[in-house]
Short mmCIF file of C-alpha atoms in Angstrom, two decimals:
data_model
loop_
_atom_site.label_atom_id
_atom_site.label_comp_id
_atom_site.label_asym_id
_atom_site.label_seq_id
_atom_site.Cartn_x
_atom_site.Cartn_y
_atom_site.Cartn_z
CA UNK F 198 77.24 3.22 -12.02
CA UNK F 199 75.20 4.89 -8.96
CA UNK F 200 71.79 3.51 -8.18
CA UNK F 201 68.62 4.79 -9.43
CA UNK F 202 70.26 5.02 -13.01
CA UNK F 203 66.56 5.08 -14.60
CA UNK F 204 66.25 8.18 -14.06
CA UNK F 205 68.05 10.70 -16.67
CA UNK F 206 71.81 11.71 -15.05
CA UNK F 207 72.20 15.25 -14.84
CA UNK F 208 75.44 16.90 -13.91
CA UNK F 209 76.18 19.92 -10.87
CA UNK F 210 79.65 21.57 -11.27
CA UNK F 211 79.24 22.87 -7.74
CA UNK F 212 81.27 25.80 -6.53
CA UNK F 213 80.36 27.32 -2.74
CA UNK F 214 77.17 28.91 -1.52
CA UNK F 215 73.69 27.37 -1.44
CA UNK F 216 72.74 27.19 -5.20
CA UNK F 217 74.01 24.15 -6.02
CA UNK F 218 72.12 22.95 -3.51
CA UNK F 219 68.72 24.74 -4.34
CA UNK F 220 69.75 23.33 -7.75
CA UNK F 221 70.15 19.28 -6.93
CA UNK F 222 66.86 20.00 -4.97
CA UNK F 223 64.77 21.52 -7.56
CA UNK F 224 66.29 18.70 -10.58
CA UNK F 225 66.06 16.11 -8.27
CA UNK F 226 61.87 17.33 -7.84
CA UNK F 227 61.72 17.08 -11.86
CA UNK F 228 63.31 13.73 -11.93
CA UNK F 229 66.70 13.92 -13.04
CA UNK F 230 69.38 11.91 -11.15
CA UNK F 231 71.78 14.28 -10.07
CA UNK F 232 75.63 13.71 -10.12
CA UNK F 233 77.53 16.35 -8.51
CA UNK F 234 81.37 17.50 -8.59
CA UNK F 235 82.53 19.53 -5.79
CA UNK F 236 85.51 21.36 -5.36
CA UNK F 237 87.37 21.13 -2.16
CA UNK F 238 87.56 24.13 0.16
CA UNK F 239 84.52 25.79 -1.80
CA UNK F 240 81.67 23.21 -2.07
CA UNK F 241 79.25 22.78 1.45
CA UNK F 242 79.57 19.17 2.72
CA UNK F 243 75.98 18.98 2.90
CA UNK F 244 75.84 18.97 -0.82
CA UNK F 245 76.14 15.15 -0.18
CA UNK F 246 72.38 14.90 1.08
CA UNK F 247 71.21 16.39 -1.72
CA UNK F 248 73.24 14.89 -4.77
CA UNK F 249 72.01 11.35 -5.66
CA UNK F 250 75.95 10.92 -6.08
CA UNK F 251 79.15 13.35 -5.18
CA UNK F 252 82.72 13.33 -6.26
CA UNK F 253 85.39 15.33 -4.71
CA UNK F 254 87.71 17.41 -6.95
CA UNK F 255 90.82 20.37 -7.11
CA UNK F 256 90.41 23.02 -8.60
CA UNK F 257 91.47 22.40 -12.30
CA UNK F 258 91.25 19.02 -12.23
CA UNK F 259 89.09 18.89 -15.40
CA UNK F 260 90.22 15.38 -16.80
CA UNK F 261 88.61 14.03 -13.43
CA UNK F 262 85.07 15.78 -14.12
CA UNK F 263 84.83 14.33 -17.82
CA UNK F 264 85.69 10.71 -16.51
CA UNK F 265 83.74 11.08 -13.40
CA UNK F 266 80.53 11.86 -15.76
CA UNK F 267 81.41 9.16 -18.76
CA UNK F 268 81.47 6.65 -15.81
CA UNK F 269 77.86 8.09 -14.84
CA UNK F 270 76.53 8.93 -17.96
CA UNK F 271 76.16 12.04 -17.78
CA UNK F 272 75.42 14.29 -20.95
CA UNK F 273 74.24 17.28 -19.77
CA UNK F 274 75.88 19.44 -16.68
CA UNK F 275 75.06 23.01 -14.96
CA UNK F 276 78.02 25.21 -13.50
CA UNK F 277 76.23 26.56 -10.21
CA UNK F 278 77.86 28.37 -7.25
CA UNK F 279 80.81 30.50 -6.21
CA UNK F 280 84.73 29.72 -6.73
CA UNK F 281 87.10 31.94 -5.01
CA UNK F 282 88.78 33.76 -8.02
CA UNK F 283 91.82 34.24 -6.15
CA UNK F 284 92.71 30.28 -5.31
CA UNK F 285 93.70 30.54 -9.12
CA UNK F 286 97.06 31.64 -7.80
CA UNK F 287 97.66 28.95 -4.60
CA UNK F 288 95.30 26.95 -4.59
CA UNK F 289 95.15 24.90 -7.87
CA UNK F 290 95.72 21.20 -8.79
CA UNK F 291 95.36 20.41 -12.66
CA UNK F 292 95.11 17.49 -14.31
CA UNK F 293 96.89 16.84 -17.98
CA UNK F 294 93.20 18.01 -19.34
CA UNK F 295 93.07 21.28 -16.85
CA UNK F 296 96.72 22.48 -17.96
CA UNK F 297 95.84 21.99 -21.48
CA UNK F 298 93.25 24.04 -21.54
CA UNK F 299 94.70 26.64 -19.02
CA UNK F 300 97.73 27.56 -21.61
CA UNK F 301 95.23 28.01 -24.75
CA UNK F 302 93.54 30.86 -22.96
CA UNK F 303 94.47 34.33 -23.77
CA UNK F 304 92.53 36.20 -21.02
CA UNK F 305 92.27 35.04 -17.67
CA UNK F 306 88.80 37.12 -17.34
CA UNK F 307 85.80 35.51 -15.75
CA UNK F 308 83.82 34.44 -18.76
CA UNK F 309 86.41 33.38 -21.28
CA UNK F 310 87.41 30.90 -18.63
CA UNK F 311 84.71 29.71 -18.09
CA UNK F 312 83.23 29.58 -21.74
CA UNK F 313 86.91 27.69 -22.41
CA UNK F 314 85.66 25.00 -19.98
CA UNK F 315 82.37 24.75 -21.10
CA UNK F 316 83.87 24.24 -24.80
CA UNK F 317 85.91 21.18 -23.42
CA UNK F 318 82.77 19.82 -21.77
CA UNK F 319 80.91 20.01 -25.05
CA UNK F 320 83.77 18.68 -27.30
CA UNK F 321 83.17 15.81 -24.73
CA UNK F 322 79.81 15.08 -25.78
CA UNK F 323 78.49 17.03 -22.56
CA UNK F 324 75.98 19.65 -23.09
CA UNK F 325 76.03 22.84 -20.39
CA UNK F 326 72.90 23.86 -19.37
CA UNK F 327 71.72 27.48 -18.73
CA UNK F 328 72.27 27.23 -14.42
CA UNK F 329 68.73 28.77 -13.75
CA UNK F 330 67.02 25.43 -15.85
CA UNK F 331 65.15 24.40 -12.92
CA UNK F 332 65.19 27.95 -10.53
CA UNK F 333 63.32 30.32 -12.59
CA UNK F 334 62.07 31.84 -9.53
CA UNK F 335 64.85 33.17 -7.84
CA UNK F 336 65.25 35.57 -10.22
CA UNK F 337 65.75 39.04 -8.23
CA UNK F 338 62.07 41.09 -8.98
CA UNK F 339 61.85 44.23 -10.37
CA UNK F 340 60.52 46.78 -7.77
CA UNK F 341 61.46 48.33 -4.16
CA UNK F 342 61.46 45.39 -1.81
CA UNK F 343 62.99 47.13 1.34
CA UNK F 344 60.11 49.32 3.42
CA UNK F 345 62.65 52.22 3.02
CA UNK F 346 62.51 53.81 -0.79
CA UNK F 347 65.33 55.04 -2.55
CA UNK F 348 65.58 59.18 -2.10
CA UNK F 349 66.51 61.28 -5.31
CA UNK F 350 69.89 61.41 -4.55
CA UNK F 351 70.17 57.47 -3.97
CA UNK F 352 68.63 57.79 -7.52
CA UNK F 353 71.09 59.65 -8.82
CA UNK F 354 73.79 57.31 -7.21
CA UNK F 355 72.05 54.27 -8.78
CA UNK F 356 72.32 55.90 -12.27
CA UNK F 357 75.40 56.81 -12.15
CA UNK F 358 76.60 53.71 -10.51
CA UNK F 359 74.54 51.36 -13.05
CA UNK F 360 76.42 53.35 -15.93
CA UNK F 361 79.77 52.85 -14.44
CA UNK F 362 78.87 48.76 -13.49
CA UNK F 363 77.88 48.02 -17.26
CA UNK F 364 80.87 49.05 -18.67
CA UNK F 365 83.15 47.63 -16.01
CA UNK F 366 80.96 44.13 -17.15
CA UNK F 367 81.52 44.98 -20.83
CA UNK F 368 85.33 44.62 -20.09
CA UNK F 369 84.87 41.05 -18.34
CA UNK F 370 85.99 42.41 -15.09
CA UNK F 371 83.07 42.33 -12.20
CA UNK F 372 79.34 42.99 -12.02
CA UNK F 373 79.57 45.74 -9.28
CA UNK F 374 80.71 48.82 -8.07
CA UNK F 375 80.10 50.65 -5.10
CA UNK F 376 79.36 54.47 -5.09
CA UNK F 377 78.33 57.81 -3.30
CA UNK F 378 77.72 61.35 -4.29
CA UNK F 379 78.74 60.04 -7.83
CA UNK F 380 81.47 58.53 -6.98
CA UNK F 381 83.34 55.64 -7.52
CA UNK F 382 85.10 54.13 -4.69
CA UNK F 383 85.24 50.33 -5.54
CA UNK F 384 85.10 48.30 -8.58
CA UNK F 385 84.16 44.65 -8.18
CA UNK F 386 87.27 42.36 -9.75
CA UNK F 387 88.69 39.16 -9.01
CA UNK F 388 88.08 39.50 -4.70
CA UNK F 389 84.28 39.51 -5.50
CA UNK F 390 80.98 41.02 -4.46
CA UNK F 391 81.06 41.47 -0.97
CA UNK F 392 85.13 42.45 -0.43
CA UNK F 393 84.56 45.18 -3.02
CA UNK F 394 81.34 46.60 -1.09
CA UNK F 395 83.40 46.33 2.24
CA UNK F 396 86.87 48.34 0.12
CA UNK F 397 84.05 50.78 -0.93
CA UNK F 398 82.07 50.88 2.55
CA UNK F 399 84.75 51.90 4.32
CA UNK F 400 85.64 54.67 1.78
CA UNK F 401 82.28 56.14 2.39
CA UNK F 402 82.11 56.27 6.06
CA UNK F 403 78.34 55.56 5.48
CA UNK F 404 75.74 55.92 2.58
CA UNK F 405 77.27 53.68 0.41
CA UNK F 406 75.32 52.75 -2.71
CA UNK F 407 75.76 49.29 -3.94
CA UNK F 408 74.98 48.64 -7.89
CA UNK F 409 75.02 45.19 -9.47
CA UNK F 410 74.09 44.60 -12.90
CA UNK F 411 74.80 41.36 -15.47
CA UNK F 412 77.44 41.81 -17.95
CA UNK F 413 76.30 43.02 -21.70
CA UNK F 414 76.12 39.66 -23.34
CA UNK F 415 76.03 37.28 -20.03
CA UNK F 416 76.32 33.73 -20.46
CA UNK F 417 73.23 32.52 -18.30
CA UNK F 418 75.61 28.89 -18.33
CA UNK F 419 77.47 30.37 -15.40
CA UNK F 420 78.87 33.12 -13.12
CA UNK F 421 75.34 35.28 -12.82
CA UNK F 422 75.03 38.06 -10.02
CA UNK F 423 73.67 36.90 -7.20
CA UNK F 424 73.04 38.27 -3.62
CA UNK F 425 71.41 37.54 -0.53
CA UNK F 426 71.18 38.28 2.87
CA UNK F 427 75.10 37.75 3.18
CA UNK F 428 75.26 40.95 1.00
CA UNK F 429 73.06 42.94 3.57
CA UNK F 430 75.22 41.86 6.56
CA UNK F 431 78.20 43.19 4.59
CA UNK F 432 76.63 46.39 3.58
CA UNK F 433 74.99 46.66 7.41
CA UNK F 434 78.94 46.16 8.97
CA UNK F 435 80.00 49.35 6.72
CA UNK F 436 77.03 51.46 7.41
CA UNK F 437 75.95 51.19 3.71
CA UNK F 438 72.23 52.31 2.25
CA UNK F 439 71.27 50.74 -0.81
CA UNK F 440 71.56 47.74 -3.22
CA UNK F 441 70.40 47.72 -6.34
CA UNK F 442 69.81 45.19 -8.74
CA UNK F 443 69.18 44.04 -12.01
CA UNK F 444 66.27 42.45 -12.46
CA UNK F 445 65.47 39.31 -13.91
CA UNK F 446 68.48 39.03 -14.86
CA UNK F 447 70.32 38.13 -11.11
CA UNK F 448 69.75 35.64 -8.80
CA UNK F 449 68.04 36.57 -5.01
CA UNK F 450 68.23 33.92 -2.36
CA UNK F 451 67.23 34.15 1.04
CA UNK F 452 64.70 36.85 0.11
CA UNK F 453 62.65 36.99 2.94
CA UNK F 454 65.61 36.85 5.09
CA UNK F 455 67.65 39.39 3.38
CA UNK F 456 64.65 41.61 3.34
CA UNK F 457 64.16 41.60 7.39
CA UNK F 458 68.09 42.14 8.05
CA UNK F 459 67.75 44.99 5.52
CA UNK F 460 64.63 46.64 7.13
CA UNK F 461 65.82 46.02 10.60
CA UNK F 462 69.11 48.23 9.46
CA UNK F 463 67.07 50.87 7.67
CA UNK F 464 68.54 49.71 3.90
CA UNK F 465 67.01 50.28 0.44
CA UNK F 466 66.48 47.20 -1.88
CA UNK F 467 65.46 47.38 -5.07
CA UNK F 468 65.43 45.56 -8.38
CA UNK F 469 65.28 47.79 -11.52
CA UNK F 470 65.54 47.72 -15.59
CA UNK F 471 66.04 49.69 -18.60
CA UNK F 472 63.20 51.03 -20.48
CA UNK F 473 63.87 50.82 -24.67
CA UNK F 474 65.17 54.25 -23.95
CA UNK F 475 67.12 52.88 -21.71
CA UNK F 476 65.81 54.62 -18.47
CA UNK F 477 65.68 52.80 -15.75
CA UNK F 478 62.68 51.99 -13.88
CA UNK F 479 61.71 50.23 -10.48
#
């Protein structure tokens, strides 16, 4: 047992990025006692100065994570940051637990391997909290947030694009797609967010129009869009012009940040939603 055990234990299944860190940070602020797993080659070091207590695990290595909470008493978790889909095929070390559960699931998709895990978790007596508990506010906002507005074509692309993204989502596959002159020329899949915009980018020479939406039915436990300025930078090194997102119902970090890079480069942001006739609107 870690000191400071007063005050309620709350788990962080960390992937990469900087929200598990804005996570610890915010539960650690509302008093929780945060006990963090992090997954070698994805997790930031520097998760360690902001957990109240880190242990080190492989991917698949879930028998670790169950004993690592028991011994901290841990009965509630979050899931919160990036894993590399792809180390699923070289970069894996299972425990007894991890392979057990790997060979009951049918579908290798996103969410059914993560809701598999969560299941485990909660057979354990360890309850998986929506990720956004504590971060309410870095939900992307609904409006333009770039200087530069979206033309009528870029409106077009959007539509077309957010069409095309939902039912790629429906499927379990990806949360984006990248498109021009209604278009598609990349589907977001296992490489992720910012390899499908470059695939894409580089397809359209320039103009690219960048659409990322939740899947119908998200899980808000896990795996929500996200972008920051990182997605800017990607869409500024193919010549790209807009991202659009779903609002309040993605993640934004960095906004300040990613808003500069994408004014300085001449790039339309914007957050939008469906109407109940299913329009959207900024």
């Amino acid at each position: 047992m870690t000191e400071n055990a007063s005050r309620p234990a709350i788990g962080l299944i960390a992937g990469g990025g900087q929200f598990p860190l804005l996570f610890a940070e915010a539960a650690r602020k509302r008093g929780r006692r945060v006990v963090a797993i992090a997954h070698t080659n994805e997790t930031l070091t520097e998760l360690k100065d902001h957990a109240d207590v880190i242990y080190w695990v492989k991917l698949g290595q879930l028998g670790k994570i169950i004993r690592y909470f028991r011994s901290e008493q841990v009965e509630e978790t979050v899931f919160a940051g990036t894993i590399t889909k792809t180390r699923i095929f070289h970069d894996v070390l299972p425990d007894l637990k991890g392979l057990t559960l790997w060979s009951k699931i049918d579908t290798r998709l996103d969410d059914a391997i993560l809701r598999a895990v969560a299941a485990t978790l909660e057979e354990e007596g360890i309850q998986v909290l929506a990720s956004t508990c504590y971060l309410d506010h870095l939900f992307f906002p609904r409006g333009v947030l770039s200087r530069k507005k979206p033309s009528a074509a870029q409106m077009e692309d959007i539509r077309f694009g957010w069409s095309i993204a939902r039912a790629v989502g429906s499927l379990d596959i990806g949360q984006c797609v990248v498109v021009r002159d209604r278009s598609v020329l990349a589907v977001e899949a296992i490489e992720g967010t910012d390899a499908a915009i470059r695939r894409g980018g580089e397809l359209a020479g320039s103009g690219a129009v960048v659409v990322k939406v939740r899947k119908p039915g998200q899980d808000f436990r896990f795996d929500l869009p996200a972008t920051g300025v990182g997605t800017i930078e990607t869409l500024v090194a193919v010549k790209g012009a807009v991202l659009a997102v779903e609002a309040g119902e993605s993640l934004l970090f960095d906004r300040e940040a990613m808003v500069r890079a994408a004014d300085r480069a001449g790039i339309v942001v914007v957050g939008l939603g469906e109407d109940e006739q299913g329009d959207l609107r900024c």
